[in-house]
GROMACS .gro file of C-alpha atoms in nm:
model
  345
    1UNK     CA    1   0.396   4.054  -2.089
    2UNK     CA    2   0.195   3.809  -2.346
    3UNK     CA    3  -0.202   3.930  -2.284
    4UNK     CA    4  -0.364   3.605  -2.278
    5UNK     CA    5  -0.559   3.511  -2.523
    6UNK     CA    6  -0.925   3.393  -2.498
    7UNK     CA    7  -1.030   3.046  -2.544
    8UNK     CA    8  -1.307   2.926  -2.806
    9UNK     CA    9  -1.524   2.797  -2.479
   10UNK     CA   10  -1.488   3.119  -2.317
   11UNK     CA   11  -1.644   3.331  -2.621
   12UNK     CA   12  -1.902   3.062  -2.664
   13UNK     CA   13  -1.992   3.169  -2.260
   14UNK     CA   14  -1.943   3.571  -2.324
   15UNK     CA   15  -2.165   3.545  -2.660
   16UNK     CA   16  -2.440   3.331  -2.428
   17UNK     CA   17  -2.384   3.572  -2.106
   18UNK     CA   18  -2.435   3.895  -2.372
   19UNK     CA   19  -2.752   3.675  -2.530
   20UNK     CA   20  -2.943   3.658  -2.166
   21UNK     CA   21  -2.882   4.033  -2.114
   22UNK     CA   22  -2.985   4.109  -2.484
   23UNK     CA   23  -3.323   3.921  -2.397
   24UNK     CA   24  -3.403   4.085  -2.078
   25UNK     CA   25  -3.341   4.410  -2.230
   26UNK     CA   26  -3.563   4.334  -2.524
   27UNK     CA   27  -3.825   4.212  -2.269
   28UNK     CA   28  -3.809   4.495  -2.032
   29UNK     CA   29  -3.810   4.716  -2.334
   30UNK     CA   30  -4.138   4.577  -2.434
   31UNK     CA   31  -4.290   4.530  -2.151
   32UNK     CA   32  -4.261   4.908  -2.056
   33UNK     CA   33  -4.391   5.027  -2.364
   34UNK     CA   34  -4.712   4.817  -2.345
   35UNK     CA   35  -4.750   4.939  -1.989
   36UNK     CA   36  -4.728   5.330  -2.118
   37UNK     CA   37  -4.959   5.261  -2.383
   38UNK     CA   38  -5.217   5.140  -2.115
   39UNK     CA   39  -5.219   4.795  -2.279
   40UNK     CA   40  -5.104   4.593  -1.948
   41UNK     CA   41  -5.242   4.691  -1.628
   42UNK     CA   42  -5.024   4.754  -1.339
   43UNK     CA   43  -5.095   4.429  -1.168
   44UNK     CA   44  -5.029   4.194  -1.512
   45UNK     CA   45  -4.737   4.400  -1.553
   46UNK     CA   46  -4.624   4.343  -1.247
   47UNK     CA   47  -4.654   3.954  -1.265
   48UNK     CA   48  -4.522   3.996  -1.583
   49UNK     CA   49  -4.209   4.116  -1.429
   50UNK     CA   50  -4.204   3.861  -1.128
   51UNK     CA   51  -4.290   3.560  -1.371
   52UNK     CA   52  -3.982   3.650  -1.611
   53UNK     CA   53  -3.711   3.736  -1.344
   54UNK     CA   54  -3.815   3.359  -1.177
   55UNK     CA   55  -3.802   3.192  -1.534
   56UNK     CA   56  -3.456   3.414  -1.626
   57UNK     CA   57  -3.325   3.316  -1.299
   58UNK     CA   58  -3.399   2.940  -1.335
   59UNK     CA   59  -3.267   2.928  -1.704
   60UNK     CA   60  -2.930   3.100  -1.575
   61UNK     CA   61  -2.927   2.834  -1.282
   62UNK     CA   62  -2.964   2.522  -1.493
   63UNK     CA   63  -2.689   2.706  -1.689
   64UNK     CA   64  -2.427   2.735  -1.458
   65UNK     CA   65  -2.506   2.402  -1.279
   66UNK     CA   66  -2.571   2.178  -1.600
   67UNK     CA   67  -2.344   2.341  -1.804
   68UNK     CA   68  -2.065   2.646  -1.660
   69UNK     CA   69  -1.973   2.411  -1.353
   70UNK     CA   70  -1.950   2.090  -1.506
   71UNK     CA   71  -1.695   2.229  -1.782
   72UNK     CA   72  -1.482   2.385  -1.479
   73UNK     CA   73  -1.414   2.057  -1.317
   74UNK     CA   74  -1.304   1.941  -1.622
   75UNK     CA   75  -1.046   2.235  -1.701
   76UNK     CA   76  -0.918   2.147  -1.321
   77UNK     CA   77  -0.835   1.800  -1.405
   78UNK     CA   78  -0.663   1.923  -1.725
   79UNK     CA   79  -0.462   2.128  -1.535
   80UNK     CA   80  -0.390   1.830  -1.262
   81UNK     CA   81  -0.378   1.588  -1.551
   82UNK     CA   82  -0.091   1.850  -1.683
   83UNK     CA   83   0.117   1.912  -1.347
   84UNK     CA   84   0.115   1.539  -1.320
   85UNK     CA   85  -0.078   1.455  -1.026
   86UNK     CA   86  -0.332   1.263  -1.181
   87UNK     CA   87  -0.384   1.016  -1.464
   88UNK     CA   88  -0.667   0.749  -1.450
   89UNK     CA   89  -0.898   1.032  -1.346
   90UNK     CA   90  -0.859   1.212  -1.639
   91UNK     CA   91  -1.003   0.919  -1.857
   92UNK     CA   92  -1.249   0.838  -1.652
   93UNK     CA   93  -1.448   1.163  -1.655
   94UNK     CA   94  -1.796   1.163  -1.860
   95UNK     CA   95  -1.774   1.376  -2.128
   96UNK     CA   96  -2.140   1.418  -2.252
   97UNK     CA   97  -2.114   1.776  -2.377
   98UNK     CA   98  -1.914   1.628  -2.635
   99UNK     CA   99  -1.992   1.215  -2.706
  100UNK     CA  100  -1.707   1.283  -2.947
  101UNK     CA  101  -1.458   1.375  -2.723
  102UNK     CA  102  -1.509   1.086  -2.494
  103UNK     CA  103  -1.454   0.832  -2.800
  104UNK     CA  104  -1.103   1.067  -2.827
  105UNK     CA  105  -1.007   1.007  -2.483
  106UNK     CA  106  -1.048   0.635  -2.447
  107UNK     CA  107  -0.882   0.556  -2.776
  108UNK     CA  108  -0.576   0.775  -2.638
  109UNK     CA  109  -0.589   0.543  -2.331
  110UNK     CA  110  -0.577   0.268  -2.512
  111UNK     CA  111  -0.280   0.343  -2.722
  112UNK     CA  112  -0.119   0.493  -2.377
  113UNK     CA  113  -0.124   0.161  -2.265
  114UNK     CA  114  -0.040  -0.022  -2.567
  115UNK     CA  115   0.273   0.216  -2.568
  116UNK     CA  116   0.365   0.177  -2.165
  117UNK     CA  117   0.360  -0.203  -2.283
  118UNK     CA  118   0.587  -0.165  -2.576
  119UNK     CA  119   0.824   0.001  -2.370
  120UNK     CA  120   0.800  -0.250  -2.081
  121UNK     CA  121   0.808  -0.500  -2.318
  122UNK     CA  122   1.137  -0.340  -2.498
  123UNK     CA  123   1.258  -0.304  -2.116
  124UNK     CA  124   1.230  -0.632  -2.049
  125UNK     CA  125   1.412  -0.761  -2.378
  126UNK     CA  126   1.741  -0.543  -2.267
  127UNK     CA  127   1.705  -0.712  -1.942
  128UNK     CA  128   1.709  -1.018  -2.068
  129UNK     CA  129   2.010  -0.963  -2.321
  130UNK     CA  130   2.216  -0.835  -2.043
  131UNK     CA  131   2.156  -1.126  -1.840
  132UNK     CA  132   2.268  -1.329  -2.107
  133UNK     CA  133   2.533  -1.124  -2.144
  134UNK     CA  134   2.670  -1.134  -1.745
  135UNK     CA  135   2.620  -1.571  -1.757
  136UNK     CA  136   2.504  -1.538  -1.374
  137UNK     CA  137   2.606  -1.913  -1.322
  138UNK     CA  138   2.973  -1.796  -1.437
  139UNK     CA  139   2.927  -1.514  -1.213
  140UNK     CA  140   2.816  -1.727  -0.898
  141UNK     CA  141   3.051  -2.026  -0.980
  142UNK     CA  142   3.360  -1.758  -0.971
  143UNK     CA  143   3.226  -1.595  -0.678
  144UNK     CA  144   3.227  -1.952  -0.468
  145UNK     CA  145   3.573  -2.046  -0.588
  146UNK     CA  146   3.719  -1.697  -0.456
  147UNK     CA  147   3.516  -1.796  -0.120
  148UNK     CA  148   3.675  -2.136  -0.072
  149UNK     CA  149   3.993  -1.969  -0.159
  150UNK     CA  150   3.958  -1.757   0.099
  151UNK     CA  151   3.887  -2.028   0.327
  152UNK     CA  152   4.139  -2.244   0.271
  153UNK     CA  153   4.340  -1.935   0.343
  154UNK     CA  154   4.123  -1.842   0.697
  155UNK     CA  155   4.042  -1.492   0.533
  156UNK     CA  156   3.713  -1.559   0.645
  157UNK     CA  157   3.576  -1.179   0.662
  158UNK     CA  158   3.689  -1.196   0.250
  159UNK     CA  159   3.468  -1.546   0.231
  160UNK     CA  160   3.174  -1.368   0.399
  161UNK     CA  161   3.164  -1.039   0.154
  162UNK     CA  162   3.233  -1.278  -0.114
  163UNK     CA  163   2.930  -1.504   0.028
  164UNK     CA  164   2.698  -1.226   0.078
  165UNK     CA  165   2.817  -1.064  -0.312
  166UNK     CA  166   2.733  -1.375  -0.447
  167UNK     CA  167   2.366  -1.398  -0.268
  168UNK     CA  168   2.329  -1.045  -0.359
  169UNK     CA  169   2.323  -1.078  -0.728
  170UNK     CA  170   2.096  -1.386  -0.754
  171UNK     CA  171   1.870  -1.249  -0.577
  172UNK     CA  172   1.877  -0.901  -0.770
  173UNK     CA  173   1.903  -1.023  -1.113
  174UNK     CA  174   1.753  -1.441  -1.163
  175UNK     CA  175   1.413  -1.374  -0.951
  176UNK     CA  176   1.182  -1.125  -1.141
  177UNK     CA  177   0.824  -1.153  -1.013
  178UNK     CA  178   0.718  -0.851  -0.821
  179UNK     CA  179   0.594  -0.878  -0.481
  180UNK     CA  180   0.806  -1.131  -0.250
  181UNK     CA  181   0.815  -1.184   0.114
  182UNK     CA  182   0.956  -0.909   0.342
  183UNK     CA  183   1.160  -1.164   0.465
  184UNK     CA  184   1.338  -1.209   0.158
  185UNK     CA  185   1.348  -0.846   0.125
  186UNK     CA  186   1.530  -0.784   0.475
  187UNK     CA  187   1.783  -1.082   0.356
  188UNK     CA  188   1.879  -0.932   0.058
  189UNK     CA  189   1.927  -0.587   0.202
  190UNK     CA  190   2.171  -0.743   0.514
  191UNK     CA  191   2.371  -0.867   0.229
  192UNK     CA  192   2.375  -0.558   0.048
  193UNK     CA  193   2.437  -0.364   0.393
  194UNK     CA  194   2.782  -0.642   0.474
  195UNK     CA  195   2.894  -0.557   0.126
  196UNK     CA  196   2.877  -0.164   0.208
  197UNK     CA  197   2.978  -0.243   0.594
  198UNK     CA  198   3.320  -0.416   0.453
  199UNK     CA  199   3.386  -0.132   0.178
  200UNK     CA  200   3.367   0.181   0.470
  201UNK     CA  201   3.548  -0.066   0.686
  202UNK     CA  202   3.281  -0.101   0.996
  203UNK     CA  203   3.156   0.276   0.965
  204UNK     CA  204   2.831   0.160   0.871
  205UNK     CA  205   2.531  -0.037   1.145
  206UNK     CA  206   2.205  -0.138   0.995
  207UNK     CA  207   1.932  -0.221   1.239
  208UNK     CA  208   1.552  -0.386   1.168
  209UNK     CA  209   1.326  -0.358   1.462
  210UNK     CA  210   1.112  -0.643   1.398
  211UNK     CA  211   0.809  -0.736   1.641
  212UNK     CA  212   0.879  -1.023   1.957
  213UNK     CA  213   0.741  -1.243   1.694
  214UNK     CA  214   0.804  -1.167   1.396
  215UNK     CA  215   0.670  -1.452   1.183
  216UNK     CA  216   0.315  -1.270   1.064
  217UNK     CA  217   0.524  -0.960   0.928
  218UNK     CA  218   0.811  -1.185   0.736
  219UNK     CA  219   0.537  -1.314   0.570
  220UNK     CA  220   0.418  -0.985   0.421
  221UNK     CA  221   0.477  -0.928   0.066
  222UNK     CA  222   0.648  -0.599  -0.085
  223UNK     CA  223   0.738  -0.538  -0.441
  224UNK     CA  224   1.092  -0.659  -0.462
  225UNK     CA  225   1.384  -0.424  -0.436
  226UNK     CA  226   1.232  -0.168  -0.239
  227UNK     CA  227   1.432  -0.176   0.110
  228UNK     CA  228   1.835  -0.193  -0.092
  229UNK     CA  229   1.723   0.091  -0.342
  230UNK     CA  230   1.650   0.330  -0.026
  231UNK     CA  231   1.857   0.192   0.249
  232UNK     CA  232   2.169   0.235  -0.099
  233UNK     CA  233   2.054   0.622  -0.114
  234UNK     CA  234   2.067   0.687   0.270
  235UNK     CA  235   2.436   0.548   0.262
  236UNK     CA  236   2.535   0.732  -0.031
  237UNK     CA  237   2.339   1.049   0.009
  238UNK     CA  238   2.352   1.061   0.373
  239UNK     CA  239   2.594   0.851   0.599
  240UNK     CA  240   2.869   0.893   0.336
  241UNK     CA  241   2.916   1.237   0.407
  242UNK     CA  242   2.935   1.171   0.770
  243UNK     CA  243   3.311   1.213   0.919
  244UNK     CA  244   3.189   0.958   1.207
  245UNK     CA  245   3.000   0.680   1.205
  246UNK     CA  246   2.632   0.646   1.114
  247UNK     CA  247   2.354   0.364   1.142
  248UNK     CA  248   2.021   0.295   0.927
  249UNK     CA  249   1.709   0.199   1.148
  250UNK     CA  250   1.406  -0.006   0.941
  251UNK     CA  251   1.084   0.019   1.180
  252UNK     CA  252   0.757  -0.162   1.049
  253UNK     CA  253   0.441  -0.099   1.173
  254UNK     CA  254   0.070  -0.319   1.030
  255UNK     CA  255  -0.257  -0.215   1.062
  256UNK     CA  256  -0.550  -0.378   0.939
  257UNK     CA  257  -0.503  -0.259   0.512
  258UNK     CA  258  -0.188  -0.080   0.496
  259UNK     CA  259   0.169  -0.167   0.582
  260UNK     CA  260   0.447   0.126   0.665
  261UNK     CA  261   0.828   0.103   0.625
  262UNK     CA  262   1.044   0.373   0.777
  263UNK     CA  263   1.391   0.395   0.649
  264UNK     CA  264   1.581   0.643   0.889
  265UNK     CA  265   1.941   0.745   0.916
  266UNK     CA  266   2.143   1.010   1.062
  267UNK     CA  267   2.334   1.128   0.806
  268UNK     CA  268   2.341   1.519   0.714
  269UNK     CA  269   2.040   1.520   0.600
  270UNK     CA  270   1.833   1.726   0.306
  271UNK     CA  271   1.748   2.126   0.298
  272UNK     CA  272   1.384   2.189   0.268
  273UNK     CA  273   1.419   2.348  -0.055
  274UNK     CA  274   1.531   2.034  -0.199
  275UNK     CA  275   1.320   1.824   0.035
  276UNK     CA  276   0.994   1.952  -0.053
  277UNK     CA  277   1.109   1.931  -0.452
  278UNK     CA  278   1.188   1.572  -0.378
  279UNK     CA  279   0.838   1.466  -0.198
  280UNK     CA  280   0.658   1.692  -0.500
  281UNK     CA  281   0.804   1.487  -0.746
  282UNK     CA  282   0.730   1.140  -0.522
  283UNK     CA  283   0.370   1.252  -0.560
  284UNK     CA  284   0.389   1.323  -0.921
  285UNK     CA  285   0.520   0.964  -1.009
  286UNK     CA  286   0.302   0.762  -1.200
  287UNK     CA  287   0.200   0.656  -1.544
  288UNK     CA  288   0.216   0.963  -1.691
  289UNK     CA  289   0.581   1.056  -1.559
  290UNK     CA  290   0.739   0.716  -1.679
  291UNK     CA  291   1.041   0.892  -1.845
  292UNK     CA  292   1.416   0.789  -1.915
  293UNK     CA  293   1.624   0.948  -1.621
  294UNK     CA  294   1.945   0.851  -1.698
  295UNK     CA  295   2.222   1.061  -1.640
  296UNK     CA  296   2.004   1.223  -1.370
  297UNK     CA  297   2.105   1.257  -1.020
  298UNK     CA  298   1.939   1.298  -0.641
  299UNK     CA  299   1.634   1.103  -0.534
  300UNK     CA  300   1.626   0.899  -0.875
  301UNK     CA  301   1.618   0.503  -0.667
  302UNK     CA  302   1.311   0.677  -0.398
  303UNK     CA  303   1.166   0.791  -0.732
  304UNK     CA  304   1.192   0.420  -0.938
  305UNK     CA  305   1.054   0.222  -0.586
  306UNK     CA  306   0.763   0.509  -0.561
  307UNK     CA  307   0.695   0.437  -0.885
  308UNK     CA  308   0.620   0.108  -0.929
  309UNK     CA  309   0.444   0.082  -0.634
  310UNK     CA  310   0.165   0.357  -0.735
  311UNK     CA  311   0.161   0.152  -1.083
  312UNK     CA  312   0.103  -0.183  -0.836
  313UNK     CA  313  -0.114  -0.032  -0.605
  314UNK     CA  314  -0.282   0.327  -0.678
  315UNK     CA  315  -0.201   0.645  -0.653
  316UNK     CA  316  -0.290   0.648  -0.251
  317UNK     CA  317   0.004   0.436  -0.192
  318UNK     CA  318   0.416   0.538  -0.219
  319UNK     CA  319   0.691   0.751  -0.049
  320UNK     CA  320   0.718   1.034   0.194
  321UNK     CA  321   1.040   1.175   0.307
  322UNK     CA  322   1.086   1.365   0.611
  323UNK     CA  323   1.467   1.578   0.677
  324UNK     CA  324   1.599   1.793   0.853
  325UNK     CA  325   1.962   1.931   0.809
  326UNK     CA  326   2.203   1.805   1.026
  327UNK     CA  327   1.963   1.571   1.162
  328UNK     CA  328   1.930   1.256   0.915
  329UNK     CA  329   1.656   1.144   0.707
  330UNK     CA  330   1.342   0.957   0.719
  331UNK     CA  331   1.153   0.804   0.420
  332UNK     CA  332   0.830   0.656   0.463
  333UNK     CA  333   0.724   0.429   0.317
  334UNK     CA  334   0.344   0.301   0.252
  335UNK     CA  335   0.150  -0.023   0.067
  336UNK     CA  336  -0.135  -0.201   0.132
  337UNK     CA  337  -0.088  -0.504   0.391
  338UNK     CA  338  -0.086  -0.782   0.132
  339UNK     CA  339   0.006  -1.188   0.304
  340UNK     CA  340   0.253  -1.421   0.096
  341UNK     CA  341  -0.115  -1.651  -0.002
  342UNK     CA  342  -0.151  -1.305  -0.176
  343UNK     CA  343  -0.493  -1.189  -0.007
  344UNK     CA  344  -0.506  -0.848   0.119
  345UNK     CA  345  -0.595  -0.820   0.513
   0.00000   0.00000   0.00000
């Protein structure tokens, strides 16, 4: 086993620890020998003592508080800054030990953010080439031929999956602002859900239990493709696996600031080995764990959704999942309660 080897800071802190004792030593020493000698009387001697054990105690005390303690906090937000589970905080600490240091850490941020905008910005440019290269009104205009096709032929469970297709991909790839109306949300995952329903050939049931009136909520807003990245995992993860039938149940439930999604299904479910793995990499996503996961597999769509909406929201905000084997799955999820005029509640 590797003996671990002693940081610069922590010598500094022996050499000062050894330093204090050195002194007292020295003083004691001193003090003693003048006493002997009959050059301090018992009583000054004695204050002597009591004057320098208050003054050594009070130097040691402004020591650890001022100095020890302070540098402790910071080597625990290196370490949470290092297991991911914070970021802003990191930068936003007062480094006045070291003015230097502080000058270091917000030129870092800055070119960590000039760098997560590059890469959004490089993001963005393959997005755009790709759409180019699909011609969504080709795509759309072929998709509404084979519809009336199917029409004129009364295949109308073909014109509806070729209806719903067609809605699908406008809505996933020509509207690209991020927060849009739960309404539009729940529309585009029904479509998503008929495409699915019509591929496992009526295995499938969705279900959204909206409120009596349901107006207020439609009008929420939720970063776009949050509900067809999660209720796409639960199929494929969970209900596929199924030998019978299984059904996905959205519940929705406001309260004054925040707004919770639960996505539940009863599919086979996830061990909790893997589960708690999944929800301690749900709390680690954030700036500093935007990485390329391609190739990757389990969790990656819960981890993309939880992801953007700590970067829209904070850190407070994102995705819980709850499992049990054999039992189905439930992922929660939680934003703040945001109306379509775009003022928080």
């Amino acid at each position: 086993m590797k003996k671990k080897r002693e940081t610069f800071s922590e010598q500094i802190f022996l050499v000062v620890y050894i330093l204090f004792a050195v002194i007292m030593v020295l003083f004691f020493s001193i003090l003693i020998a003048l006493y002997q000698k009959r050059v301090l009387e018992f009583k000054v001697f004695l204050a002597c003592i009591l004057l320098f054990m208050l003054g050594f105690s009070l130097l040691v005390y402004i020591f650890e508080h001022k100095i020890i303690q302070p540098f402790q906090r910071k080597i625990k937000k290196f370490k949470k800054f290092n297991e991911g589970l914070i970021y802003e905080e990191l930068f936003e600490e007062d480094y006045q030990m070291v003015p230097e240091l502080q000058e270091v850490f917000q030129r870092l941020h800055n070119m960590l953010d000039k760098q997560s905008a590059i890469k959004i910005s490089t993001k963005q440019a393959e997005y755009l080439a790709l759409q180019n290269q699909i011609n969504p009104h080709f795509l759309y205009n072929t998709l509404d031929a084979i519809r009336g096709d199917a029409l004129c032929a009364g295949k109308e469970d073909i014109a509806n999956i070729t209806e719903a297709l067609s809605k699908f991909f406008r809505y996933t790839i020509t509207e690209t602002e991020n927060l849009v109306t739960l309404e539009s949300e729940i529309e585009n995952a029904e479509n998503y859900f008929a495409i699915q329903e019509y591929r496992f050939g009526g295995k499938l049931k969705i279900v959204f239990n909206l409120p009596e009136e349901p107006q207020d909520i439609l009008r929420l807003k939720i970063p776009k493709l949050t509900l067809q990245p999660i209720i796409e995992n639960a199929i494929f993860h969970g209900l596929e696996k199924k030998a019978n039938a299984g059904v996905v149940v959205v519940d929705f439930e406001i309260t004054d600031t925040k707004f919770y999604i639960s996505i539940k299904d009863d599919g086979v479910g996830i061990s909790e080995e893997k589960l708690e793995e999944l929800n301690a990499k749900l709390e680690r996503v954030s700036v500093s764990y935007v990485n390329d996961e391609r190739g990757k597999s389990g969790g990656i769509a819960l981890k993309n959704v939880c992801r953007r909406i700590k970067l829209l929201f904070g850190e407070e905000y994102g995705i819980h999942v709850y499992s049990l084997p054999g039992m189905g799955t439930d992922v929660r999820i939680t934003i703040p309660n945001i109306h379509s005029e775009g003022s928080q509640s």
